Coordinates of C-alpha atoms in Angstrom, one line a residue:
Chain A
M1 CA 20.4 -281.9 -87.6
S2 CA 23.6 -282.0 -86.1
E3 CA 24.9 -285.2 -84.8
L4 CA 24.6 -284.1 -81.1
L5 CA 21.2 -283.1 -81.5
A6 CA 20.1 -286.7 -83.4
F7 CA 21.4 -288.7 -80.7
A8 CA 20.0 -286.6 -78.0
S9 CA 16.6 -286.7 -79.5
L10 CA 17.3 -290.5 -79.4
G11 CA 17.9 -290.7 -75.6
F12 CA 15.1 -288.2 -74.6
R13 CA 12.7 -290.6 -77.1
H14 CA 14.0 -293.4 -75.3
I15 CA 13.4 -292.6 -71.5
T16 CA 10.2 -290.8 -72.5
D17 CA 8.5 -293.7 -74.2
P18 CA 5.6 -295.0 -72.1
R19 CA 6.8 -298.7 -73.0
G20 CA 10.2 -297.9 -71.1
A21 CA 8.5 -298.6 -68.0
D22 CA 11.7 -299.6 -66.2
H23 CA 13.4 -296.1 -66.4
I24 CA 10.0 -294.5 -65.5
L25 CA 9.3 -297.1 -62.4
F26 CA 12.9 -296.3 -60.9
L27 CA 12.3 -292.4 -61.6
L28 CA 9.1 -292.6 -59.8
A29 CA 10.7 -294.9 -57.0
L30 CA 13.1 -292.2 -56.6
A31 CA 10.9 -289.4 -56.7
A32 CA 8.1 -290.5 -54.4
I33 CA 9.1 -289.0 -51.1
Y34 CA 9.6 -285.8 -52.1
R35 CA 7.6 -282.6 -52.2
F36 CA 7.7 -280.0 -54.7
R37 CA 9.9 -277.6 -52.2
D38 CA 12.2 -280.5 -52.2
W39 CA 12.4 -280.6 -56.1
R40 CA 16.5 -279.2 -55.9
E41 CA 17.2 -282.5 -54.0
C42 CA 15.0 -284.3 -56.6
V43 CA 17.4 -283.1 -59.1
W44 CA 20.7 -284.1 -57.7
V45 CA 19.4 -287.4 -57.2
I46 CA 18.3 -287.8 -60.9
T47 CA 21.4 -286.2 -62.1
A48 CA 23.4 -288.7 -59.8
F49 CA 21.4 -291.1 -62.0
T50 CA 22.4 -290.0 -65.1
A51 CA 26.1 -289.6 -64.0
G52 CA 26.3 -292.9 -63.2
H53 CA 24.6 -294.6 -66.4
S54 CA 26.9 -292.6 -68.3
I55 CA 29.8 -293.5 -67.0
T56 CA 28.9 -297.7 -67.8
L57 CA 27.7 -296.5 -71.0
A58 CA 31.0 -294.9 -71.6
L59 CA 32.7 -298.1 -70.5
A60 CA 31.0 -300.7 -72.4
V61 CA 30.8 -299.0 -75.4
T62 CA 34.6 -298.7 -75.6
G63 CA 34.9 -302.2 -75.0
S64 CA 36.4 -300.9 -71.3
L65 CA 33.2 -303.1 -69.6
A66 CA 31.4 -306.5 -70.8
L67 CA 28.5 -307.5 -68.4
P68 CA 26.3 -310.2 -68.8
G69 CA 23.0 -309.0 -70.5
A70 CA 21.2 -311.2 -68.5
L71 CA 22.3 -310.4 -65.3
I72 CA 21.7 -307.3 -66.0
E73 CA 18.1 -307.5 -67.1
F74 CA 17.8 -309.0 -63.7
L75 CA 19.6 -306.0 -61.6
I76 CA 17.5 -303.3 -63.6
P77 CA 14.2 -304.4 -61.5
V78 CA 16.0 -305.1 -58.5
T79 CA 17.8 -301.0 -58.1
I80 CA 13.6 -300.3 -58.0
V81 CA 12.8 -302.6 -55.5
V82 CA 15.4 -301.9 -53.3
T83 CA 14.5 -298.1 -53.8
A84 CA 11.1 -298.6 -53.5
V85 CA 11.9 -300.9 -50.2
E86 CA 14.3 -298.0 -49.0
N87 CA 11.1 -295.3 -49.5
L88 CA 8.6 -298.1 -47.5
V89 CA 11.6 -298.6 -44.5
V90 CA 12.7 -294.9 -43.5
R91 CA 10.2 -293.0 -42.2
D92 CA 12.1 -290.1 -40.8
R93 CA 14.8 -289.5 -43.2
T94 CA 16.2 -286.6 -40.7
V95 CA 17.1 -288.9 -38.5
A96 CA 18.5 -291.5 -41.2
F97 CA 21.9 -292.7 -42.3
W98 CA 23.5 -289.1 -43.5
G99 CA 20.2 -287.5 -43.8
R100 CA 18.7 -288.0 -47.3
R101 CA 22.4 -287.5 -48.6
Y102 CA 23.0 -291.0 -49.5
R103 CA 19.9 -291.3 -52.3
P104 CA 22.2 -289.4 -54.7
L105 CA 25.3 -292.2 -53.6
F106 CA 23.0 -295.0 -54.1
A107 CA 21.1 -293.4 -57.3
G108 CA 24.6 -292.7 -59.1
V109 CA 25.1 -296.7 -58.3
F110 CA 22.2 -297.7 -59.5
G111 CA 22.6 -295.5 -62.3
L112 CA 25.7 -297.8 -63.0
V113 CA 23.4 -300.8 -63.6
H114 CA 20.7 -299.0 -65.8
G115 CA 23.8 -297.9 -67.8
A116 CA 25.4 -301.4 -68.7
G117 CA 21.6 -302.3 -69.9
F118 CA 21.7 -299.0 -72.8
A119 CA 25.0 -299.9 -73.1
N120 CA 23.6 -303.8 -74.9
Y121 CA 21.9 -302.0 -77.4
L122 CA 23.7 -299.3 -77.9
R123 CA 27.2 -300.8 -78.5
S124 CA 26.5 -302.2 -81.9
L125 CA 25.6 -298.8 -83.2
F126 CA 28.7 -296.2 -81.5
V127 CA 31.8 -298.0 -83.5
D128 CA 33.6 -295.1 -84.8
R129 CA 32.8 -292.1 -83.4
I130 CA 31.8 -292.3 -80.0
A131 CA 31.9 -288.9 -78.0
A132 CA 29.4 -286.8 -79.7
P133 CA 26.7 -290.2 -79.9
L134 CA 27.3 -290.7 -76.0
F135 CA 27.0 -287.1 -74.9
G136 CA 24.5 -286.4 -77.0
F137 CA 21.9 -289.0 -76.0
N138 CA 23.0 -288.7 -72.3
I139 CA 21.7 -285.4 -72.7
G140 CA 18.2 -286.5 -74.3
L141 CA 18.1 -288.5 -71.6
E142 CA 18.6 -286.2 -68.9
V143 CA 16.6 -283.9 -70.4
G144 CA 13.5 -287.0 -70.7
Q145 CA 14.3 -287.8 -67.0
L146 CA 13.5 -284.0 -65.7
L147 CA 10.3 -284.4 -67.9
V148 CA 9.3 -287.5 -66.4
I149 CA 10.0 -286.1 -62.8
T150 CA 8.0 -282.8 -63.2
A151 CA 5.0 -284.7 -64.6
A152 CA 5.6 -286.9 -61.5
F153 CA 5.6 -284.3 -59.5
V154 CA 2.0 -282.2 -60.9
A155 CA 0.3 -285.7 -60.4
F156 CA 2.0 -286.2 -57.3
A157 CA 0.5 -282.9 -56.2
V158 CA -2.9 -284.1 -56.8
L159 CA -2.6 -287.3 -55.1
D160 CA -1.7 -285.5 -52.3
R161 CA -4.4 -282.6 -53.0
L162 CA -6.8 -285.9 -52.9
I163 CA -5.4 -288.0 -50.5
G164 CA -5.2 -284.8 -47.5
R165 CA -9.1 -283.9 -48.3
A166 CA -10.0 -288.0 -47.6
V167 CA -7.8 -287.4 -44.9
S168 CA -9.4 -284.9 -43.4
V169 CA -13.0 -285.7 -43.6
T170 CA -11.7 -288.9 -41.0
R171 CA -9.8 -286.1 -39.2
V172 CA -7.2 -288.8 -38.9
V173 CA -4.2 -287.6 -40.1
A174 CA -3.5 -284.1 -42.1
G175 CA -0.3 -282.1 -43.7
D176 CA 2.9 -284.3 -44.1
H177 CA 1.5 -287.3 -43.6
A178 CA -0.1 -286.6 -46.8
V179 CA 2.6 -287.2 -48.7
R180 CA 3.9 -290.3 -46.4
I181 CA 0.6 -292.0 -47.0
R182 CA 1.2 -290.5 -51.3
A183 CA 4.7 -292.2 -50.8
L184 CA 3.7 -295.3 -49.1
A185 CA 1.5 -296.0 -51.8
V186 CA 3.7 -295.4 -54.9
S187 CA 6.6 -297.0 -53.8
T188 CA 4.1 -300.5 -53.2
V189 CA 2.5 -300.3 -56.4
V190 CA 6.5 -299.8 -58.0
L191 CA 7.2 -302.7 -55.6
T192 CA 4.8 -305.1 -56.9
V193 CA 5.5 -304.7 -60.8
A194 CA 9.5 -304.2 -60.3
T195 CA 9.3 -307.4 -58.1
R196 CA 7.3 -309.6 -61.0
W197 CA 9.9 -308.1 -63.4
A198 CA 13.0 -309.3 -61.4
A199 CA 11.4 -312.8 -60.8
E200 CA 10.8 -312.8 -64.4
R201 CA 14.1 -312.1 -65.2
L202 CA 16.0 -314.3 -62.6
P203 CA 19.2 -315.5 -64.3
W204 CA 19.4 -319.0 -63.0
Chain B
M1 CA 5.9 -307.8 -43.0
V2 CA 4.0 -305.6 -45.2
I3 CA 7.0 -305.4 -47.5
A4 CA 7.5 -309.2 -47.9
A5 CA 4.1 -309.5 -48.1
V6 CA 4.0 -307.1 -51.6
I7 CA 7.8 -309.0 -52.6
A8 CA 5.6 -312.4 -52.2
L9 CA 2.6 -310.8 -54.4
G10 CA 4.9 -309.7 -56.8
L11 CA 6.5 -313.2 -56.9
M12 CA 3.5 -315.2 -56.9
T13 CA 1.9 -312.7 -59.8
A14 CA 5.2 -313.6 -61.5
R15 CA 4.6 -317.2 -61.8
C16 CA 1.0 -317.2 -62.1
S17 CA 0.5 -315.5 -64.8
E18 CA 2.1 -314.6 -68.9
P19 CA 5.1 -312.4 -68.9
I20 CA 4.4 -308.5 -68.5
R21 CA 6.4 -307.6 -71.9
D22 CA 9.9 -309.0 -73.7
P23 CA 12.6 -310.4 -71.9
A24 CA 14.8 -307.6 -72.7
I25 CA 13.3 -304.8 -70.4
H26 CA 13.5 -301.8 -73.0
P27 CA 15.1 -302.5 -75.9
L28 CA 16.5 -299.6 -78.3
H29 CA 15.0 -300.5 -82.0
T30 CA 17.4 -298.9 -84.2
T31 CA 19.8 -298.9 -87.4
L32 CA 22.6 -297.2 -88.5
T33 CA 22.9 -296.0 -92.0
E34 CA 26.5 -294.3 -93.3
V35 CA 25.6 -292.4 -96.8
S36 CA 29.1 -291.5 -98.5
V37 CA 30.5 -290.7 -101.7
D38 CA 33.5 -292.1 -103.1
A39 CA 36.0 -290.5 -105.7
A40 CA 34.6 -292.9 -108.1
G41 CA 31.3 -291.2 -108.4
A42 CA 29.2 -293.7 -106.5
V43 CA 27.4 -293.5 -103.1
D44 CA 28.3 -296.1 -100.8
I45 CA 25.7 -297.3 -97.9
R46 CA 26.7 -299.2 -94.9
L47 CA 23.4 -300.7 -92.9
R48 CA 24.0 -301.7 -89.4
A49 CA 21.3 -303.7 -87.8
F50 CA 20.7 -306.0 -85.5
V51 CA 20.9 -309.7 -87.0
D52 CA 18.0 -311.1 -85.3
D53 CA 15.5 -308.4 -86.2
F54 CA 16.8 -308.1 -89.9
S55 CA 17.1 -311.3 -90.6
A56 CA 13.8 -311.9 -89.8
A57 CA 12.3 -309.4 -91.4
V58 CA 14.2 -310.3 -94.7
G59 CA 12.6 -313.3 -94.1
G60 CA 9.3 -312.7 -93.6
R61 CA 8.9 -313.7 -90.4
R62 CA 7.1 -311.9 -87.7
D63 CA 9.1 -313.4 -84.5
T64 CA 12.7 -313.7 -84.1
S65 CA 14.2 -317.5 -84.2
P66 CA 16.3 -318.6 -81.5
P67 CA 20.3 -318.2 -81.8
P68 CA 22.1 -318.8 -83.7
Y69 CA 21.8 -316.2 -86.1
T70 CA 23.0 -316.3 -89.5
A71 CA 22.5 -313.0 -92.3
P72 CA 20.4 -313.3 -94.9
K73 CA 21.8 -313.4 -98.5
D74 CA 22.4 -311.1 -100.4
S75 CA 19.5 -311.4 -103.0
A76 CA 17.3 -311.6 -100.0
A77 CA 18.8 -308.3 -98.6
E78 CA 18.1 -306.2 -101.7
R79 CA 14.9 -307.6 -102.2
Y80 CA 13.5 -306.2 -98.8
L81 CA 15.8 -302.9 -98.9
S82 CA 14.2 -302.4 -102.4
S83 CA 11.2 -301.4 -101.2
R84 CA 12.3 -300.1 -97.7
L85 CA 15.7 -297.6 -98.4
M86 CA 15.1 -295.8 -101.6
L87 CA 17.5 -293.4 -102.8
T88 CA 16.4 -290.2 -105.6
V89 CA 19.3 -288.3 -106.6
Q90 CA 19.3 -284.1 -108.2
G91 CA 16.1 -284.2 -110.1
G92 CA 14.1 -286.5 -108.4
R93 CA 15.9 -289.6 -110.3
A94 CA 15.9 -293.2 -108.3
A95 CA 19.0 -294.5 -107.6
T96 CA 19.2 -298.2 -108.4
L97 CA 21.1 -299.5 -105.1
R98 CA 22.5 -302.6 -105.3
V99 CA 23.7 -305.1 -102.2
T100 CA 27.6 -305.4 -102.4
S101 CA 27.8 -307.2 -99.4
V102 CA 26.1 -308.9 -96.0
R103 CA 28.3 -309.5 -93.2
H104 CA 27.3 -310.9 -89.8
E105 CA 29.3 -310.0 -87.0
G106 CA 28.5 -310.7 -83.2
G107 CA 24.6 -309.5 -82.9
V108 CA 25.3 -307.0 -85.6
V109 CA 24.8 -307.3 -89.4
W110 CA 26.4 -304.8 -92.5
V111 CA 24.9 -304.5 -95.7
T112 CA 26.6 -302.4 -98.1
L113 CA 24.6 -301.0 -101.1
R114 CA 26.3 -299.0 -104.0
A115 CA 24.6 -297.0 -106.3
A116 CA 27.0 -295.8 -109.0
G117 CA 27.0 -292.5 -111.1
V118 CA 26.0 -290.5 -107.8
R119 CA 28.7 -286.9 -107.6
S120 CA 27.1 -285.8 -105.2
L121 CA 24.6 -285.8 -102.6
A122 CA 23.5 -282.3 -103.4
G123 CA 19.6 -282.8 -103.5
A124 CA 19.6 -286.0 -102.7
R125 CA 16.8 -287.7 -100.8
L126 CA 16.7 -290.9 -98.9
T127 CA 13.3 -293.0 -97.5
N128 CA 14.5 -295.6 -94.7
T129 CA 11.8 -297.5 -93.9
V130 CA 13.9 -300.4 -92.1
L131 CA 12.0 -302.7 -90.0
F132 CA 9.3 -300.3 -89.5
E133 CA 6.9 -303.1 -89.9
R134 CA 8.0 -305.2 -87.1
Y135 CA 7.8 -302.3 -84.4
D136 CA 6.5 -298.9 -83.9
D137 CA 9.2 -297.3 -82.1
Q138 CA 11.7 -298.2 -84.4
V139 CA 14.0 -295.0 -85.4
N140 CA 16.7 -295.5 -88.3
I141 CA 19.7 -293.4 -87.9
V142 CA 21.4 -291.6 -91.1
Q143 CA 24.5 -289.8 -91.4
T144 CA 26.3 -288.3 -94.0
D145 CA 29.7 -287.4 -95.2
D146 CA 30.0 -285.5 -98.1
G147 CA 33.8 -285.0 -97.0
A148 CA 32.9 -281.4 -95.8
R149 CA 30.4 -281.7 -93.6
R150 CA 28.7 -284.6 -91.5
R151 CA 24.8 -285.1 -91.2
T152 CA 22.7 -286.8 -89.1
V153 CA 18.8 -287.8 -89.6
L154 CA 16.7 -289.5 -87.9
F155 CA 13.9 -291.8 -89.6
T156 CA 10.6 -292.6 -87.3
T157 CA 7.7 -294.3 -88.1
R158 CA 5.3 -291.3 -87.9
D159 CA 8.0 -290.2 -91.0
G160 CA 6.2 -293.5 -92.5
R161 CA 7.5 -293.6 -96.6
A162 CA 8.3 -289.9 -96.8
S163 CA 11.9 -288.7 -98.0
K164 CA 14.3 -286.6 -96.1
P165 CA 17.2 -284.7 -97.8
L166 CA 20.9 -286.0 -97.7
A167 CA 22.4 -282.5 -97.8
G168 CA 22.0 -279.1 -96.0

């Protein structure tokens, strides 16, 4: 196996590991507001996240940036909390600041934090030749993230249908409201779990 | 109001219950092993592992002790690795791996091993189950360099004790 492929495999395993709930939860929070037809926008957001964590990962692994592990471990769930809160607070994104265009920006910024988390574990491995391992690891992460998002969209579609059926019985809401209810439900669960993690990892 | 209630709920559950998982959110359980053949006709192996995990494994402890960590003695490391890092050369002969040094730097321990009388990695196979007994998501990365080509092999717990070829 080539070096690139081996490290891509490592990145893919890492991101798709069910025990890596921090990454999966963040991806769910990012994707919770989208419908299937918004998939391009969602891919942009995920790619911005990858770009963000690639930057800090490269800086930290090359020794250009040193970050305290305890602070990073705390900030990772904080990024999830903020994303979930944004999902809950912003009702109409067409009138929100910059429309939806700010989401890739903050996904990129939060990616910087998540990359620092990876770096604490990878710094010891990438000692000599770092370009191929880093590039491969990031490719694996990106592919894994897209797979997680695809699975999330399938689950969301099922959830939307169930919500749609339930609300059509009560005739209270319909159509896009099902997506809003799903986004609220997913974000509330994510927010509760991530808040707990953040509290457990308070660095002071 | 609702968001504040959810955050309060999260904080309360965090304070009132057991932690969901380890303090490290999602550690990467990996080791890196470099294998090369030197001009004197010996295989040199450099194993890099996290010192907390490796020292606990060599000491037969399930949990890692709090820092400061110390590297295990050469003999203890050799005893641990003898059943977890096994090299067979062309013809299926088992090569004897001797630990030549154990060095601890930062959070990482470097173990250097040597097997004399091996001139090539052609036909060589390696078994690498280091730390498999600790983590079921352990991935051991092995990189070989025979001078002409660099090759990377991954060993996962799913592979078990299976050996893998070190040369194409």
